Coordinates of C-alpha atoms in Angstrom, one line a residue:
X62 CA -13.1 11.5 4.5
X63 CA -12.4 7.9 5.6
X64 CA -12.1 5.5 3.3
X65 CA -11.6 1.7 4.7
X66 CA -10.3 -1.2 2.5
X67 CA -10.8 -4.8 2.9
X68 CA -9.2 -8.1 1.3
X69 CA -9.7 -11.5 1.8
X70 CA -7.8 -14.1 0.1
X71 CA -10.0 -16.2 -0.9
X72 CA -14.3 -16.5 -1.5
X73 CA -15.0 -18.5 1.1
X74 CA -13.6 -16.3 3.3
X75 CA -15.9 -13.1 4.6
X76 CA -15.0 -9.8 5.5
X77 CA -16.5 -8.9 8.3
X78 CA -14.4 -9.0 11.1
X79 CA -12.8 -5.8 8.7
X80 CA -15.5 -4.5 8.3
X81 CA -16.6 -3.9 11.8
X82 CA -13.4 -2.9 12.7
X83 CA -13.5 0.0 10.0
X84 CA -16.9 1.3 11.5
X85 CA -16.4 0.9 14.3
X86 CA -13.3 3.2 13.7
X87 CA -15.6 5.6 12.4
X88 CA -15.3 4.7 8.1
X89 CA -18.7 5.1 6.9
X90 CA -19.8 1.6 4.8
X91 CA -20.8 2.8 2.0
X92 CA -16.6 3.9 1.8
X93 CA -15.5 0.8 2.1
X94 CA -13.9 -1.0 -0.7
X95 CA -12.9 -4.9 -0.5
X96 CA -11.3 -7.5 -2.8
X97 CA -11.9 -10.9 -2.4
X98 CA -8.1 -11.8 -3.8
X99 CA -4.3 -12.8 -3.0
X100 CA -2.4 -10.0 -1.3
X101 CA 0.4 -11.1 -3.7
X102 CA -1.2 -9.2 -6.2
X103 CA -0.5 -5.8 -7.1
X104 CA -3.6 -5.3 -9.2
X105 CA -6.5 -5.3 -7.0
X106 CA -10.0 -3.8 -8.6
X107 CA -11.7 -2.8 -5.1
X108 CA -8.0 -1.5 -4.0
X109 CA -7.8 0.1 -7.1
X110 CA -11.2 2.1 -7.3
X111 CA -10.6 3.1 -3.1
X112 CA -7.1 4.9 -4.6
X113 CA -9.0 6.3 -7.5
X114 CA -11.7 7.1 -5.0
X115 CA -9.0 9.5 -2.0
X116 CA -9.6 12.9 -2.5
X117 CA -6.4 15.6 -1.1
X118 CA -7.2 15.2 2.7
X119 CA -8.8 11.7 2.8
X120 CA -7.5 8.4 4.9
X121 CA -7.0 5.3 3.7
X122 CA -7.7 3.1 6.7
X123 CA -7.3 -0.5 6.8
X124 CA -7.5 -3.4 9.5
X125 CA -4.3 -4.2 9.6
X126 CA -1.3 -3.6 6.7
X127 CA -1.0 -6.7 5.5
X128 CA -4.4 -6.4 3.9
X129 CA -3.1 -3.8 1.9
X130 CA -0.4 -5.6 0.5
X131 CA 2.3 -8.8 1.2
X132 CA 5.3 -7.2 -1.0
X133 CA 7.5 -4.4 0.5
X134 CA 7.6 -2.9 -3.0
X135 CA 3.7 -3.0 -3.2
X136 CA 3.3 -1.2 0.2
X137 CA 6.2 1.1 -0.4
X138 CA 4.2 1.6 -3.7
X139 CA 1.2 2.9 -2.1
X140 CA 2.2 4.2 0.8
X141 CA 4.2 6.7 -1.6
X142 CA 1.4 7.4 -3.6
X143 CA -0.8 8.3 -0.8
X144 CA 1.7 10.3 0.9
X145 CA 2.4 12.3 -2.7
X146 CA -1.2 13.0 -3.2
X147 CA -1.5 14.3 0.7
X148 CA -3.9 11.6 1.6
X149 CA -2.9 9.8 5.0
X150 CA -3.0 6.4 6.0
X151 CA -4.3 4.8 9.3
X152 CA -3.8 1.0 10.4
X153 CA -5.8 0.4 13.0
X154 CA -4.5 -3.6 14.4
X155 CA -1.0 -2.0 14.2
X156 CA -1.7 1.4 15.7
X157 CA -0.4 3.4 12.3
X158 CA -1.6 6.6 12.4
X159 CA 0.1 8.8 9.2
X160 CA -1.9 12.3 11.1
X161 CA 0.5 12.4 14.0
X162 CA 4.1 12.9 14.6
X163 CA 5.0 8.9 15.1
X164 CA 3.1 8.1 11.7
X165 CA 4.8 11.2 9.7
X166 CA 7.5 9.3 10.7
X167 CA 6.6 5.7 9.6
X168 CA 6.1 8.3 6.0
X169 CA 9.5 9.3 6.2
X170 CA 10.3 5.3 6.7
X171 CA 8.4 4.5 3.3
X172 CA 10.0 7.3 0.9
X173 CA 13.7 6.0 2.3
X174 CA 13.2 2.0 1.7
X175 CA 11.7 3.8 -1.8
X176 CA 14.9 5.6 -2.5
X177 CA 17.0 2.5 -1.3
X178 CA 15.1 0.2 -3.9
X179 CA 15.6 2.4 -6.4
X180 CA 19.5 2.6 -5.8
X181 CA 19.8 -0.7 -5.6
X182 CA 18.0 -1.3 -8.9
X183 CA 20.3 1.4 -10.7
X184 CA 23.2 -0.5 -9.0
X185 CA 22.3 -4.2 -10.4
X186 CA 21.6 -2.4 -14.3
X187 CA 24.5 -0.8 -13.7
X188 CA 26.7 -3.9 -12.5
X189 CA 24.9 -5.7 -15.4
X190 CA 25.9 -3.4 -18.4
X191 CA 29.2 -3.5 -16.6
X192 CA 29.8 -7.6 -17.2
X193 CA 28.6 -7.8 -20.8
X194 CA 30.8 -5.2 -21.9
X195 CA 33.9 -6.9 -19.9
X196 CA 32.3 -9.8 -22.8
X197 CA 31.6 -7.2 -25.9
X198 CA 28.3 -7.2 -25.5
X199 CA 27.2 -3.3 -25.8
X200 CA 23.6 -2.1 -23.9
X201 CA 23.3 -5.1 -21.5

């Protein structure tokens, strides 16, 4: 099943352009979730509901990748979560479709970025602990 998500940043903007594109793609209007809030916010009620609604084998469809999130960390989290739940992802404007071979590559790239981010965090923690130890502080 195709599940759509649309977002605008402010209440005075409308969702029509995005909704029209999703409906044209094949998303049933009843399966489109929306938010009117900044993309920099990780917690969005509409996105949370869409993700909760998704089932194994479904596809999350957005008009444009930046509608899903603006920070790389948040996008990595969402895409990784979808992959782990066997949910596909489509971004219409960018032509990203994880049901295709190039789309599967996209998923693997996001997974690699997530692992890279975790490794960087571990390195920073270790460096901080070592720096604190030199100053006689235990545990950071």
